[in-house]
Amino acid sequence: MRKKSFLIVDDSPAVVKRLSLILESLGHQVVGSAANGLEAIDKARSLRPDAITMDIQMPEMGGLEATRHILHEQPDRPVIIITAHGQESTVVDAIAAGAKYFICKPIEKEKVEDVLNKVFRDD
């Protein structure tokens, strides 16, 4: 898999940092982050990352609504939902919104690598 660019969307600076370190350790580039869905939509437009990781629960606009907006404008953009355990119904909603895959917290390098291999299988 070639190096990919990522936008990380999460209102927790600790999650953004952890995910950034994991993605970079796997040879990818983090081109930006957003703390809510409104920011995510703007940054997805301007940065045009190869993929987006999206938290579900955030202030101002949640991840499901932001995913729908982003995929309406950029239907080929993979969105990977980051979710806490026990939110299975939310994951179903995320897939319905167009997300490709999801990663359950706690975020571990092996899980991220496995999901990226699935998302970019043909690359």
CSV table of N, CA and C in Angstrom, one decimal, residues 3 5 9-11 26 30 35 43 47 49 52 55 59 62-63 68 74-75 87 95 100 105 107 109 117 121 123:
chain,number,residue,atom,x,y,z
A,3,LYS,N,1.8,5.3,0.5
A,3,LYS,CA,1.5,6.2,1.6
A,3,LYS,C,0.2,7.0,1.3
A,5,SER,N,-2.8,10.0,2.8
A,5,SER,CA,-3.0,11.2,3.6
A,5,SER,C,-4.3,11.0,4.4
A,9,VAL,N,-10.7,13.2,12.6
A,9,VAL,CA,-11.8,14.0,13.1
A,9,VAL,C,-12.2,13.4,14.5
A,10,ASP,N,-11.8,14.2,15.6
A,10,ASP,CA,-12.2,13.7,16.9
A,10,ASP,C,-12.0,14.9,17.8
A,11,ASP,N,-12.9,15.1,18.8
A,11,ASP,CA,-12.9,16.2,19.7
A,11,ASP,C,-11.9,15.9,20.9
A,26,LEU,N,2.9,3.7,10.6
A,26,LEU,CA,2.5,2.8,9.5
A,26,LEU,C,2.9,3.4,8.2
A,30,VAL,N,-0.6,12.5,8.3
A,30,VAL,CA,-1.7,13.2,8.8
A,30,VAL,C,-1.7,14.6,8.3
A,35,ALA,N,-12.1,19.1,15.2
A,35,ALA,CA,-12.7,18.7,16.5
A,35,ALA,C,-14.2,18.6,16.4
A,43,LYS,N,-12.5,21.0,6.2
A,43,LYS,CA,-11.1,20.5,6.0
A,43,LYS,C,-11.1,19.4,4.9
A,47,LEU,N,-8.4,20.0,2.2
A,47,LEU,CA,-7.2,19.2,2.2
A,47,LEU,C,-7.3,18.0,1.3
A,49,PRO,N,-8.0,14.7,1.7
A,49,PRO,CA,-7.2,13.6,2.1
A,49,PRO,C,-7.6,12.3,1.4
A,52,ILE,N,-10.5,9.5,5.8
A,52,ILE,CA,-10.8,10.3,7.0
A,52,ILE,C,-11.2,9.3,8.1
A,55,ASP,N,-14.8,10.4,14.4
A,55,ASP,CA,-15.5,10.1,15.7
A,55,ASP,C,-17.0,10.3,15.5
A,59,PRO,N,-19.1,17.8,19.5
A,59,PRO,CA,-20.0,19.0,19.6
A,59,PRO,C,-20.3,19.6,18.2
A,62,GLY,N,-22.2,16.0,14.8
A,62,GLY,CA,-21.6,14.7,15.0
A,62,GLY,C,-21.1,14.1,13.7
A,63,GLY,N,-20.4,12.9,13.9
A,63,GLY,CA,-19.7,12.3,12.8
A,63,GLY,C,-20.6,11.7,11.8
A,68,ARG,N,-22.1,12.0,6.1
A,68,ARG,CA,-23.1,12.1,5.0
A,68,ARG,C,-22.8,13.3,4.1
A,74,GLN,N,-17.8,14.0,-1.9
A,74,GLN,CA,-16.7,13.2,-2.3
A,74,GLN,C,-17.0,11.8,-2.1
A,75,PRO,N,-17.8,11.2,-3.0
A,75,PRO,CA,-18.3,9.8,-2.7
A,75,PRO,C,-17.3,8.7,-2.7
A,87,GLN,N,-21.4,0.5,21.1
A,87,GLN,CA,-22.2,1.4,20.3
A,87,GLN,C,-22.5,0.7,19.0
A,95,ILE,N,-22.5,2.9,8.9
A,95,ILE,CA,-22.4,2.2,7.7
A,95,ILE,C,-23.5,2.7,6.7
A,100,LYS,N,-17.0,3.3,5.5
A,100,LYS,CA,-16.5,2.0,4.9
A,100,LYS,C,-16.2,1.0,6.0
A,105,LYS,N,-12.6,1.8,20.0
A,105,LYS,CA,-11.7,2.2,21.0
A,105,LYS,C,-11.5,1.1,22.1
A,107,ILE,N,-7.9,2.4,20.7
A,107,ILE,CA,-7.3,2.3,19.4
A,107,ILE,C,-5.9,1.7,19.5
A,109,LYS,N,-2.6,-0.2,17.3
A,109,LYS,CA,-2.0,-0.2,16.0
A,109,LYS,C,-2.4,-1.3,15.1
A,117,ASN,N,-5.7,-2.1,5.7
A,117,ASN,CA,-5.4,-3.1,4.6
A,117,ASN,C,-6.7,-3.4,3.9
A,121,ARG,N,-7.3,-2.3,0.0
A,121,ARG,CA,-7.0,-3.6,-0.5
A,121,ARG,C,-6.5,-3.6,-1.9
A,123,ASP,N,-5.0,-1.2,-3.6
A,123,ASP,CA,-4.0,-0.2,-3.8
A,123,ASP,C,-2.6,-0.7,-3.7
